[in-house]
mmCIF file of C-alpha atoms in Angstrom:
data_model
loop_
_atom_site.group_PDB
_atom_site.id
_atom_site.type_symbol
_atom_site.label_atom_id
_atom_site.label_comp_id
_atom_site.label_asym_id
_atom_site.label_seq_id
_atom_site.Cartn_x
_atom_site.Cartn_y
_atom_site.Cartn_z
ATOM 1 C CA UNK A 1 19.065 -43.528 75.633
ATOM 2 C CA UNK A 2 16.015 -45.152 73.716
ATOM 3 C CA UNK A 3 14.254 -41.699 74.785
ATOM 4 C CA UNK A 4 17.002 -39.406 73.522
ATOM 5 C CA UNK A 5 17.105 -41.369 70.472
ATOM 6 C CA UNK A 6 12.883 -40.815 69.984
ATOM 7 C CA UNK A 7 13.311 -37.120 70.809
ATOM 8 C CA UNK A 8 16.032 -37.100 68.271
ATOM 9 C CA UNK A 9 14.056 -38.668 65.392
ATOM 10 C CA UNK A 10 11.090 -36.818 65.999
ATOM 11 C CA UNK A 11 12.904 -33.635 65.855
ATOM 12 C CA UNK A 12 14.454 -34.890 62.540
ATOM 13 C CA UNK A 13 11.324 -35.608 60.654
ATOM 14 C CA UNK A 14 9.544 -32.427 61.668
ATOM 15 C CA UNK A 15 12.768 -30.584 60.305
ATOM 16 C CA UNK A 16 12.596 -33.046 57.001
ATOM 17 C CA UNK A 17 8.857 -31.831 56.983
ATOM 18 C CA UNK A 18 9.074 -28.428 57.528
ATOM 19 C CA UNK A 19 11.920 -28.273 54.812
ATOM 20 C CA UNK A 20 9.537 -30.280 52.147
ATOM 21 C CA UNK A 21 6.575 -27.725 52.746
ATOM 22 C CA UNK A 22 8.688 -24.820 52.284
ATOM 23 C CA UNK A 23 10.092 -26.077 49.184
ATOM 24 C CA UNK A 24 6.943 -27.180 47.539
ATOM 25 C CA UNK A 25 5.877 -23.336 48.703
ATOM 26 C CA UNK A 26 8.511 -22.340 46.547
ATOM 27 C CA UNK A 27 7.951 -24.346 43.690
ATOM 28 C CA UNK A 28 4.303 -23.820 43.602
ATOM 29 C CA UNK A 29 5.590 -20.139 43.814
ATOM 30 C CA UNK A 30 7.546 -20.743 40.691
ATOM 31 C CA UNK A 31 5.323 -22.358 38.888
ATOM 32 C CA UNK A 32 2.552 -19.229 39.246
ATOM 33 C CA UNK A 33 5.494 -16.903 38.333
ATOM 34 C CA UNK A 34 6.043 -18.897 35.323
ATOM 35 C CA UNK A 35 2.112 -19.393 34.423
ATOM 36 C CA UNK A 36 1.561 -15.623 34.954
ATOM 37 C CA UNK A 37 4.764 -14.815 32.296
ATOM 38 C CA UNK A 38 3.435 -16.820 29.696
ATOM 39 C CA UNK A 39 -0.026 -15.574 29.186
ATOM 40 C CA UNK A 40 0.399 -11.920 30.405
ATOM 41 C CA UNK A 41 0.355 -10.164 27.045
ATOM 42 C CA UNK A 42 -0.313 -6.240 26.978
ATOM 43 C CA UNK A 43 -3.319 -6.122 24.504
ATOM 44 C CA UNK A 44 -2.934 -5.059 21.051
ATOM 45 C CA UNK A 45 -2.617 -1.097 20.085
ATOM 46 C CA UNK A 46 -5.033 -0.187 17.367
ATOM 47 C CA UNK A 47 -4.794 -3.772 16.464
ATOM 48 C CA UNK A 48 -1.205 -3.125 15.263
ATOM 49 C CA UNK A 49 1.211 -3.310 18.038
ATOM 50 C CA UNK A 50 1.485 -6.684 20.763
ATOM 51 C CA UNK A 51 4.185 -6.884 23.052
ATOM 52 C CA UNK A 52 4.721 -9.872 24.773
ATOM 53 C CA UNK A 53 6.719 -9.803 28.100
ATOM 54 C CA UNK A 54 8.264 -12.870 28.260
ATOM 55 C CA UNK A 55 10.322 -12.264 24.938
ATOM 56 C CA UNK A 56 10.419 -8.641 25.082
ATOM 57 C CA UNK A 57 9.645 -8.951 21.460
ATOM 58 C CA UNK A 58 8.127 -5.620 19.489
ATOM 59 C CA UNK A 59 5.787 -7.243 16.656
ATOM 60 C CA UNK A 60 4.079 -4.456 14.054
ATOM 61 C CA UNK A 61 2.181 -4.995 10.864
ATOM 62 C CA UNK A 62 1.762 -2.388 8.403
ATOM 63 C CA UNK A 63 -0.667 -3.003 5.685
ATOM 64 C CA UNK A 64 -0.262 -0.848 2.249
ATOM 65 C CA UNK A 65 -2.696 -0.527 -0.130
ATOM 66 C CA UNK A 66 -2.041 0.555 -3.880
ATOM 67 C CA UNK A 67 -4.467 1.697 -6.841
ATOM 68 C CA UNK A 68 -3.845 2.470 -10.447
ATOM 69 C CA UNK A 69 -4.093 5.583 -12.348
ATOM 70 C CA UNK A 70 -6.144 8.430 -10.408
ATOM 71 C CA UNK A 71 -6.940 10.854 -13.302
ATOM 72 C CA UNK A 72 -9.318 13.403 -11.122
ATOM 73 C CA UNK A 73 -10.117 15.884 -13.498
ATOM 74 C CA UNK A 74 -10.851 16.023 -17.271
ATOM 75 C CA UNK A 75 -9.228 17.479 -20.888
ATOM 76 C CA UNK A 76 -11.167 20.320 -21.084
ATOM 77 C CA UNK A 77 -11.822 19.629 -24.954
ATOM 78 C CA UNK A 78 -13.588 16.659 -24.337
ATOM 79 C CA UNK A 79 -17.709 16.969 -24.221
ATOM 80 C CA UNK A 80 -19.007 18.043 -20.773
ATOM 81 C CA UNK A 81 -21.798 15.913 -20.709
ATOM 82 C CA UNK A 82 -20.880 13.232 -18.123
ATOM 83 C CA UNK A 83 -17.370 13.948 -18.023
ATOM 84 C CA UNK A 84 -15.542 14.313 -14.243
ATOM 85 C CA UNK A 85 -16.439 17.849 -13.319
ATOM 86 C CA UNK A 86 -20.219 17.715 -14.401
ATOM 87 C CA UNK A 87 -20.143 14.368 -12.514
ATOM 88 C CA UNK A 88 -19.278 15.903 -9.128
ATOM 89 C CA UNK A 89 -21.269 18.490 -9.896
ATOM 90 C CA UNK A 90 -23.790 16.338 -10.087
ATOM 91 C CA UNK A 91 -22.822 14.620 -6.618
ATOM 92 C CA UNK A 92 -22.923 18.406 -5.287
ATOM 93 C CA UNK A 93 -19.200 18.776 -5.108
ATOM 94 C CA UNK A 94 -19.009 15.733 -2.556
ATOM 95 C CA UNK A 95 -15.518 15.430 -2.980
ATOM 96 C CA UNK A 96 -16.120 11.831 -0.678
ATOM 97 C CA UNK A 97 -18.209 10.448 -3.577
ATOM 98 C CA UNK A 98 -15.430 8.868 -5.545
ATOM 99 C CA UNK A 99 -13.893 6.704 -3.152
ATOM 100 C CA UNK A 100 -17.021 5.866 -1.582
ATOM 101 C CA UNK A 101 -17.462 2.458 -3.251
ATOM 102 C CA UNK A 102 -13.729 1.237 -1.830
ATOM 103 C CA UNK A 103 -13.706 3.431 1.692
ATOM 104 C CA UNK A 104 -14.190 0.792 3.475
ATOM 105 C CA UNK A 105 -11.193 -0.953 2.158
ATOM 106 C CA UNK A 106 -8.558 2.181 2.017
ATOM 107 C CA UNK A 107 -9.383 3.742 5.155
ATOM 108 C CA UNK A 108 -8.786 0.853 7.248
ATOM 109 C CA UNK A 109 -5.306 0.288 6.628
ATOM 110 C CA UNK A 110 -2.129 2.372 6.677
ATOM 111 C CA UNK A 111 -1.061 3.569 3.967
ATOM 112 C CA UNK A 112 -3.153 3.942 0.557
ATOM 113 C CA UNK A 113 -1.086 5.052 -2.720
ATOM 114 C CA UNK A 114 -2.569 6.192 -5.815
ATOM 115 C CA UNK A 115 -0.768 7.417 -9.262
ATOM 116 C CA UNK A 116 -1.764 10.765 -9.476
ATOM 117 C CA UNK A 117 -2.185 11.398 -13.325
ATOM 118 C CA UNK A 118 -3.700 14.495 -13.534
ATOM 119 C CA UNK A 119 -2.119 18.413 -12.640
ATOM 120 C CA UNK A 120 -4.466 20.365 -10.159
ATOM 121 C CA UNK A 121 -3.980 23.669 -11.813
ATOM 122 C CA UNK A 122 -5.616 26.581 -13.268
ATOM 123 C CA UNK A 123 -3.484 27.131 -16.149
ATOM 124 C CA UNK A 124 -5.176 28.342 -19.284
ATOM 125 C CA UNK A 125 -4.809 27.101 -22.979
ATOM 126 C CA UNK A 126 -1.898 29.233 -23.486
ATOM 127 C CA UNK A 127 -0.261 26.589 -21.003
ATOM 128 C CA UNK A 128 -1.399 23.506 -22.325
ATOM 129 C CA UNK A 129 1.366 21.022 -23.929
ATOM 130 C CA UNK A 130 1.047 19.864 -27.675
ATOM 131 C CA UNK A 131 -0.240 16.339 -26.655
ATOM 132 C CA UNK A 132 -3.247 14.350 -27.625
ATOM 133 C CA UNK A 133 -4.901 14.400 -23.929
ATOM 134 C CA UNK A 134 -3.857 17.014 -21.233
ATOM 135 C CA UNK A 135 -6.212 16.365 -17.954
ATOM 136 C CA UNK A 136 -6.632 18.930 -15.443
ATOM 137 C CA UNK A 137 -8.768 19.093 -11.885
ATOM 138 C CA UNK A 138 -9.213 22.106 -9.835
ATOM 139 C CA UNK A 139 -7.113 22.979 -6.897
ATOM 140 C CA UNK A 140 -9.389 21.466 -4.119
ATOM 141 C CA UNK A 141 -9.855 18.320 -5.902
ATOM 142 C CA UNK A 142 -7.460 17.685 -3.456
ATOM 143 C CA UNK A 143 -10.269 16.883 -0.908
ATOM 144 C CA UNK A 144 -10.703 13.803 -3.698
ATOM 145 C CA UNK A 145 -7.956 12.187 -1.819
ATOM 146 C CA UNK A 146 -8.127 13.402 1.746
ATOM 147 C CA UNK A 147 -11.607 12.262 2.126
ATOM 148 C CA UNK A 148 -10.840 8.836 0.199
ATOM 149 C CA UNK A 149 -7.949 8.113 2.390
ATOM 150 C CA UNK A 150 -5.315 8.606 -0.257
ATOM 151 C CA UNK A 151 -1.960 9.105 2.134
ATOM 152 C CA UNK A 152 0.429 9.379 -1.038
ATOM 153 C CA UNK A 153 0.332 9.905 -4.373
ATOM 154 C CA UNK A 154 3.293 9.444 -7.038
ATOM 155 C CA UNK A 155 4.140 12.173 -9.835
ATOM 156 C CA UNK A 156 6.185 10.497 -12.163
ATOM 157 C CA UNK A 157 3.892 9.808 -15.225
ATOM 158 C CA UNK A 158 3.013 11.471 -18.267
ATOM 159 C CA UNK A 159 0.512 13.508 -17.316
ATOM 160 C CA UNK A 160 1.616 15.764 -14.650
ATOM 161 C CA UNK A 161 3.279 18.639 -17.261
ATOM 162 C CA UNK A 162 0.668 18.384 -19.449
ATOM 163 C CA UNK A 163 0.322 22.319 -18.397
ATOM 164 C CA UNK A 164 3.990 22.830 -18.503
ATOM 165 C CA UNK A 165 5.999 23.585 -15.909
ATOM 166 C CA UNK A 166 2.938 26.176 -14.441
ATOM 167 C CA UNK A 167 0.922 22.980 -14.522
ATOM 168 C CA UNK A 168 3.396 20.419 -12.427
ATOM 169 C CA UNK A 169 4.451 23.636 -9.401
ATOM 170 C CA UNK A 170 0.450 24.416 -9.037
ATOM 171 C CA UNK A 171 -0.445 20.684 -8.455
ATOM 172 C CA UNK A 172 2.981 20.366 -5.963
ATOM 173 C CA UNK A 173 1.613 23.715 -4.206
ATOM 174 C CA UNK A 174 -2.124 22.479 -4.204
ATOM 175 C CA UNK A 175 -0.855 18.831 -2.643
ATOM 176 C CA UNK A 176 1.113 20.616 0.256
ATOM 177 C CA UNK A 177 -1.582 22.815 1.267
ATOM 178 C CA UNK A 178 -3.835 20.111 1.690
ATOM 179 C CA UNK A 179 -1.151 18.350 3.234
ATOM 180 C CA UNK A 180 -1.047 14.882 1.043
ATOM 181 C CA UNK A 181 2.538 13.532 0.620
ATOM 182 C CA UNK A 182 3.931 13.170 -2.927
ATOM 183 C CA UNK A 183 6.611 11.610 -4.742
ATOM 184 C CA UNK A 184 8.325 11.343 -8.278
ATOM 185 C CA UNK A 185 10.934 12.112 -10.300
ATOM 186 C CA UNK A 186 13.668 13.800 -8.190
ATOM 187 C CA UNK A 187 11.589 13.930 -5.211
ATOM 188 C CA UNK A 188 11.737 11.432 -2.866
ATOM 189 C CA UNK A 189 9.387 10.693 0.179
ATOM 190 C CA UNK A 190 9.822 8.711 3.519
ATOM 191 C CA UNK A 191 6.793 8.357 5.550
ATOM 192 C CA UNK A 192 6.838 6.969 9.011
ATOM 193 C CA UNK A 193 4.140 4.669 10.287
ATOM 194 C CA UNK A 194 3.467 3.145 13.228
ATOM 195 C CA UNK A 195 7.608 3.578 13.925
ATOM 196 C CA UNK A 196 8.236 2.416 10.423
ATOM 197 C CA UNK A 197 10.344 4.522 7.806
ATOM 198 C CA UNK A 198 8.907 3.887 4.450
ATOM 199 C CA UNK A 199 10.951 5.410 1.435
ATOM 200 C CA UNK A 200 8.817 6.002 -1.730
ATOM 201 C CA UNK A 201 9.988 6.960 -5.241
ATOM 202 C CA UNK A 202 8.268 7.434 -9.159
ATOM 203 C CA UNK A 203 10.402 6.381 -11.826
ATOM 204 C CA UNK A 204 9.475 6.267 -15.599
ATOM 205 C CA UNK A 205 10.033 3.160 -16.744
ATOM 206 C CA UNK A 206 10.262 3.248 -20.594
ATOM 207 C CA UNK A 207 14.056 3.222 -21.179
ATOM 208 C CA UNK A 208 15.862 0.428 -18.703
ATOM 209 C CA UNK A 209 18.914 2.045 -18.869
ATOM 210 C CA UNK A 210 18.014 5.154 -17.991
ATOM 211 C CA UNK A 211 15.495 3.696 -15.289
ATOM 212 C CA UNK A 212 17.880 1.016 -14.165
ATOM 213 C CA UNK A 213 20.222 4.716 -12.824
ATOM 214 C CA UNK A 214 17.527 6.117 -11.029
ATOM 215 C CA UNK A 215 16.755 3.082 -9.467
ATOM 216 C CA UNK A 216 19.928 2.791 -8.065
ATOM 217 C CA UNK A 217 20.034 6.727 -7.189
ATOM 218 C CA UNK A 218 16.819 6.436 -5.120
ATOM 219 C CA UNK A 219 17.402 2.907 -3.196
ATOM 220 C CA UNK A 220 21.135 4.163 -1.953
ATOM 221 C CA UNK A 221 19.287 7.581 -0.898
ATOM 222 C CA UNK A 222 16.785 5.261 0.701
ATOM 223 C CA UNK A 223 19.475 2.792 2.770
ATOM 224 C CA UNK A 224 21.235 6.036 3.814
ATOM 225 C CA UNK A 225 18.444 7.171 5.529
ATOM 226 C CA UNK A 226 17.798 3.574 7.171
ATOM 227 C CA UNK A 227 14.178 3.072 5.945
ATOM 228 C CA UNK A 228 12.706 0.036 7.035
ATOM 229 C CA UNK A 229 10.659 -0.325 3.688
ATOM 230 C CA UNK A 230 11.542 0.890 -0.051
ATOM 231 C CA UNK A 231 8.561 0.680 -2.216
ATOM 232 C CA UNK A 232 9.260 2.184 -6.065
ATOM 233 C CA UNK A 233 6.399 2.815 -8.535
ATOM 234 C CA UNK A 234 6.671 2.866 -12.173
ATOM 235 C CA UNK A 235 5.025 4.414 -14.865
ATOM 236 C CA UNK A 236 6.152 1.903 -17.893
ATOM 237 C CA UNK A 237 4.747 -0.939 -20.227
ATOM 238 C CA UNK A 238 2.512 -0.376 -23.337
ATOM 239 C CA UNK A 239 -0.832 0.710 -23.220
ATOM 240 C CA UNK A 240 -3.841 -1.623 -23.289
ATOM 241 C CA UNK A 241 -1.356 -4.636 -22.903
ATOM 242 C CA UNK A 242 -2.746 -7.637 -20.646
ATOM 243 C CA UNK A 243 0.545 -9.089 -20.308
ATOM 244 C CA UNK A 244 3.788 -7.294 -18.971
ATOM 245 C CA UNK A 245 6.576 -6.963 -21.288
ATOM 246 C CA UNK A 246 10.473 -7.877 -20.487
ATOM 247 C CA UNK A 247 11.643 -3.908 -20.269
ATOM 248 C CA UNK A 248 9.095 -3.954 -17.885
ATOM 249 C CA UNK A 249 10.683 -7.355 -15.787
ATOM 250 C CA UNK A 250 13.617 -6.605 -16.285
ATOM 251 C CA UNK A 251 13.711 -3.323 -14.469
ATOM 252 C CA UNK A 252 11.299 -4.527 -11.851
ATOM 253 C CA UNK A 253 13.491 -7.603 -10.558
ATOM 254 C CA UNK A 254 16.356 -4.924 -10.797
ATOM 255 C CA UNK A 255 14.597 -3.021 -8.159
ATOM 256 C CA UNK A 256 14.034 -5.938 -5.915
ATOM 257 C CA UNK A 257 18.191 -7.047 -6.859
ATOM 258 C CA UNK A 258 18.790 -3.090 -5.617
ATOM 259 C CA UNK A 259 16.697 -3.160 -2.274
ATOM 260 C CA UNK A 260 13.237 -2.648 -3.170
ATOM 261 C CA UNK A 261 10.554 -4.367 -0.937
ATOM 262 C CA UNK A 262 7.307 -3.225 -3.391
ATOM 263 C CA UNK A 263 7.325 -2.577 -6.954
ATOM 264 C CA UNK A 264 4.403 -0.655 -8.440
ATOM 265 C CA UNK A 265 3.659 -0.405 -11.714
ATOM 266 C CA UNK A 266 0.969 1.717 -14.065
ATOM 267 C CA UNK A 267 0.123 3.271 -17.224
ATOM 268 C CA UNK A 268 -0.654 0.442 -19.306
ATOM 269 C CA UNK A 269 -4.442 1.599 -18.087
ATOM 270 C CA UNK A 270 -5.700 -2.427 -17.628
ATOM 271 C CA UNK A 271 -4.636 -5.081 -15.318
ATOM 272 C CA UNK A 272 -0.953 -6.649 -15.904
ATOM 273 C CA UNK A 273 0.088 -9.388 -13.661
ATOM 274 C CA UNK A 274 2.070 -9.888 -10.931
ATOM 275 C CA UNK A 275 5.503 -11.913 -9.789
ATOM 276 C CA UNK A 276 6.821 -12.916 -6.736
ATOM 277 C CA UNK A 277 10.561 -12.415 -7.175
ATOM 278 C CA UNK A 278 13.018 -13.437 -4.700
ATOM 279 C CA UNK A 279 10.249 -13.170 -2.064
ATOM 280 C CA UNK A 280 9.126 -9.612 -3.105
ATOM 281 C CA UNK A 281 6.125 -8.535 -5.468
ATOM 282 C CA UNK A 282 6.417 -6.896 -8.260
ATOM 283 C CA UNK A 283 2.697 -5.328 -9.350
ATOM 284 C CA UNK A 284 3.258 -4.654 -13.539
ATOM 285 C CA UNK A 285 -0.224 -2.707 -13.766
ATOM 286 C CA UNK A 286 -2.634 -1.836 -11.487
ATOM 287 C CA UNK A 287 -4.861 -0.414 -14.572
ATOM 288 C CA UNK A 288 -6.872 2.596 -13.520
ATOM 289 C CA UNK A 289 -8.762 3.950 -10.662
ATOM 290 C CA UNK A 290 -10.812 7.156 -10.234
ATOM 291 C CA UNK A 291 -10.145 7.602 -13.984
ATOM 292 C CA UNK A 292 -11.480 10.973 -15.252
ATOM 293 C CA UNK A 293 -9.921 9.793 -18.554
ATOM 294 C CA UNK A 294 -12.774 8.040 -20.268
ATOM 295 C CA UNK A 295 -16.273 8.319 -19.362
ATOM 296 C CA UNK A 296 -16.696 5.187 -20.695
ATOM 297 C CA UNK A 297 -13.687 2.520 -21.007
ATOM 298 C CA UNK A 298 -14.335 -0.910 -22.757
ATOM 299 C CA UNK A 299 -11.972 -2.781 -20.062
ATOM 300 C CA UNK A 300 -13.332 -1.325 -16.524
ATOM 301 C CA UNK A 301 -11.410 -4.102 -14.827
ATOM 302 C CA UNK A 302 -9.148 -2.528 -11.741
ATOM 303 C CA UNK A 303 -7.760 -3.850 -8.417
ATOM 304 C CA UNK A 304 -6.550 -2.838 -5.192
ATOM 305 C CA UNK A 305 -3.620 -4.636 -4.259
ATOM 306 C CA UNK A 306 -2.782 -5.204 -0.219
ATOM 307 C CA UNK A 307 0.714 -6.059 1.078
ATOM 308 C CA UNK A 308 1.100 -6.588 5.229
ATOM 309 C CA UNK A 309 4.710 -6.041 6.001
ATOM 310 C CA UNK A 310 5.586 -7.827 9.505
ATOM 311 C CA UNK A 311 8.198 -6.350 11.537
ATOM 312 C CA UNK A 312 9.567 -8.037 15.082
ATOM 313 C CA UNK A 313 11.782 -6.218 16.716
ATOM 314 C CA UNK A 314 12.413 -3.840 13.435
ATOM 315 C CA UNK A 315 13.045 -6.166 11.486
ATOM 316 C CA UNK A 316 11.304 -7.645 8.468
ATOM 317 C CA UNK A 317 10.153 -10.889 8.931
ATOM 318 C CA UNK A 318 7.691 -12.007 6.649
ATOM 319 C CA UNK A 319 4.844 -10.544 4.010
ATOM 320 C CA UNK A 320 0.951 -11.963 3.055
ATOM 321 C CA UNK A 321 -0.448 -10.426 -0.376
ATOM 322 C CA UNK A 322 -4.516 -9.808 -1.184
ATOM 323 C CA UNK A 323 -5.771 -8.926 -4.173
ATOM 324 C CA UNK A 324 -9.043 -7.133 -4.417
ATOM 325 C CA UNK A 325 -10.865 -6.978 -7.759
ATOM 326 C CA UNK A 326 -13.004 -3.481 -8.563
ATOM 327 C CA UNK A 327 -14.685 -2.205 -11.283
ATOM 328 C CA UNK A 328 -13.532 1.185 -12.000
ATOM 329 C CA UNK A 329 -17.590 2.479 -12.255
ATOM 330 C CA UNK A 330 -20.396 1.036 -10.255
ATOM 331 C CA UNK A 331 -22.319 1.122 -13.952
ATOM 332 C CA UNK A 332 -21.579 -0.799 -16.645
ATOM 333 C CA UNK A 333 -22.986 1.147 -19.417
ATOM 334 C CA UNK A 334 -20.545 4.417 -18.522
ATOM 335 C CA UNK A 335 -18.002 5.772 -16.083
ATOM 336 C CA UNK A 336 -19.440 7.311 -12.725
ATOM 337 C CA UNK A 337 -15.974 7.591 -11.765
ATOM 338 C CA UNK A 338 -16.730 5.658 -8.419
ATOM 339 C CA UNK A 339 -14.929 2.487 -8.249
ATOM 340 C CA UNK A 340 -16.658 -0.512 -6.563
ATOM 341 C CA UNK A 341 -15.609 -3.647 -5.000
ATOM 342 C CA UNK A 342 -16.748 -6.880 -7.012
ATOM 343 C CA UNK A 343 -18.819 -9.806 -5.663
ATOM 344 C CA UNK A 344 -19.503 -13.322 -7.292
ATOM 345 C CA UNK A 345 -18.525 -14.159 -10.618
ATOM 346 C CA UNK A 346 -17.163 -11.028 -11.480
ATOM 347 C CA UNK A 347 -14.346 -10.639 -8.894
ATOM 348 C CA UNK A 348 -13.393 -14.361 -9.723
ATOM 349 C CA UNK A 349 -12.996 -13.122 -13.478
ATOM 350 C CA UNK A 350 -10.888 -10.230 -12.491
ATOM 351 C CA UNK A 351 -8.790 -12.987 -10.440
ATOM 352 C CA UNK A 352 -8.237 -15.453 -12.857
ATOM 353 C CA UNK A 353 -7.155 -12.279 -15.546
ATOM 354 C CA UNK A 354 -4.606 -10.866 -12.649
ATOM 355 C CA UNK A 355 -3.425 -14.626 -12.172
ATOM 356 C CA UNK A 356 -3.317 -16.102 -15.920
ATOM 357 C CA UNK A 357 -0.273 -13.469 -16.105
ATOM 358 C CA UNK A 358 1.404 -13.950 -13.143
ATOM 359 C CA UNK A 359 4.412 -15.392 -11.461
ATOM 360 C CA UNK A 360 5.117 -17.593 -8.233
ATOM 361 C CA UNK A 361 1.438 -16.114 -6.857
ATOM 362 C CA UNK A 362 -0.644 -18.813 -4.751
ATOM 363 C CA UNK A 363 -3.950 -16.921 -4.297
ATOM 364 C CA UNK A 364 -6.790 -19.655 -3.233
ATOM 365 C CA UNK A 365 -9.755 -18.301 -5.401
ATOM 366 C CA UNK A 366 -13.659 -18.836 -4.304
ATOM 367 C CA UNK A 367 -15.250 -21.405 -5.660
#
């Protein structure tokens, strides 16, 4: 009996063994499984894409880039001694020239946009509008933009019929063929990137009523299409103002009220400021650019302004803002038409002129 009993135990505690080893197997098992899930992450696409298999979670950032008035060409009354065209000349018709002082900036994001306030045309005098300045470029200073990066440029300013109607179809006809999206006006443009629908519009912005319509014409086009962004420029404000005025508030936050995720703004030809409004930013100038205008402007104070848009899963999560002072010329005695990025003191003066008129904007500046 005592022997049975033995035999009995002994076969009971190898069992209880046996079981214990098999389960700590499958924990251990469980535990890699687990391990392995949490820090197996497909690496980043073009540093814009990470999915991450335990969540099955999309996550994309698109990062936009805006500039202020791009006038590439010149009035042809004005003296051609350092004006635009004797300036490329100069550069031996390297288009690449004028953006070369910011390339590094514009090209490395995805999506650069640029007020276009110039026509590309060759209409003669006989064309030319009863204005004090009508600006003009040839038809490949298109390449201007191509090889600066320039993915879109809006029409809606005062400055694209200043050949007439001739004027506004050549520059539409010279944009397509170099194949540089365009917006303004009636025309609407959505853009996908990276997966991304992004709806653009130009409005002029100098009577709200009138603006306040088309604002609500182009966001309803834009949310019947299901774009995942709505950005809306404006051509508005009073020229050489620092400071924004309230038509120009009031039909910015009416943008954001009717959808808008970005308001742009130009045409005062300096720096405005800029409000955060109900999370979104509205930018009220972002003074000029490439400006073929002047060839030498008293105030050569310019920006590019950056907005990352987060998406998970689609959706629109959150937003991070950087402002990035320029100088319109890399001289300061006269326009060379090549805008620079600012170092030092300078860029921290540019800040604190952007910031002294601005709203709900916490940008740490350099000491």
């Amino acid at each position: 009996m005592k022997n049975n009993l033995k035999y009995w135990k002994k076969f009971l505690t190898l069992v209880s063994m046996s079981l214990l080893l098999t389960s700590c197997k499958k924990e251990e098992n469980l535990q890699k499984t687990t391990v392995e899930k949490k820090i197996e992450v497909v690496p980043p696409v073009n540093n814009r894409i990470i999915r991450s298999k335990i969540l099955e979670q999309e996550i994309k950032e698109i990062t936009i880039s805006a500039v202020g008035d791009c006038t590439l060409g010149t009035d042809t009354h004005f003296d051609e001694m350092d004006n635009f065209p004797y300036v490329l000349e100069k550069n031996n018709r390297d288009f690449s020239y004028f953006f070369k002082g910011v390339y590094n900036i514009v090209s490395k994001d995805d999506l650069t946009i640029a007020n276009l306030e110039t026509t590309f045309t060759d209409a003669g005098e006989d064309h030319r509008v009863d204005k004090k300045f009508n600006f003009k470029g040839e038809a490949d200073y298109t390449n201007i933009l191509t090889t600066g990066s320039v993915e879109a440029v809006n029409l809606a300013n005062n400055h694209t019929y200043d050949y007439g109607e001739k004027g506004y179809t050549d520059t539409i006809k010279n944009l397509e063929e170099a194949g540089i999206p365009y917006f303004g006006y009636e025309e609407y443009k959505i853009l996908e990137v990276e997966g991304i629908k992004i709806g653009m519009a130009g409005i002029t912005g100098w009577n709200e009523t009138e603006a306040k319509k088309n604002i609500e014409k182009s966001t309803t086009y834009f949310h019947e299409q299901n774009t995942d962004l709505i950005i809306l420029t404006f051509h508005w404000g009073i020229e050489r103002e620092d400071k924004q005025n309230e038509v120009q508030e009031n039909i910015g936050r009416y943008a954001i009220d009717c959808g808008a995720d970005l308001v742009l703004g130009h045409h005062p030809h300096v720096l405005q400021g800029i409000e955060c409004y109900k999370g979104k930013y509205i930018v009220y100038s972002l003074g000029n650019f490439v400006f073929g205008g002047n060839r030498n402007p008293s105030d050569k104070d310019t920006m590019i302004f950056q907005e990352t848009f987060c998406f998970e899963d689609g959706v629109l999560t959150n937003t991070s803002i950087e402002i990035i002072p320029c100088s319109l010329s890399s001289r300061s005695d006269l326009n060379d038409y090549q805008p620079i990025l600012l170092e030092g003191e300078e860029k921290q003066m540019v800040l604190k002129k952007v910031l002294e008129n601005s709203t709900n904007i916490d940008i740490e500046k350099e000491e």
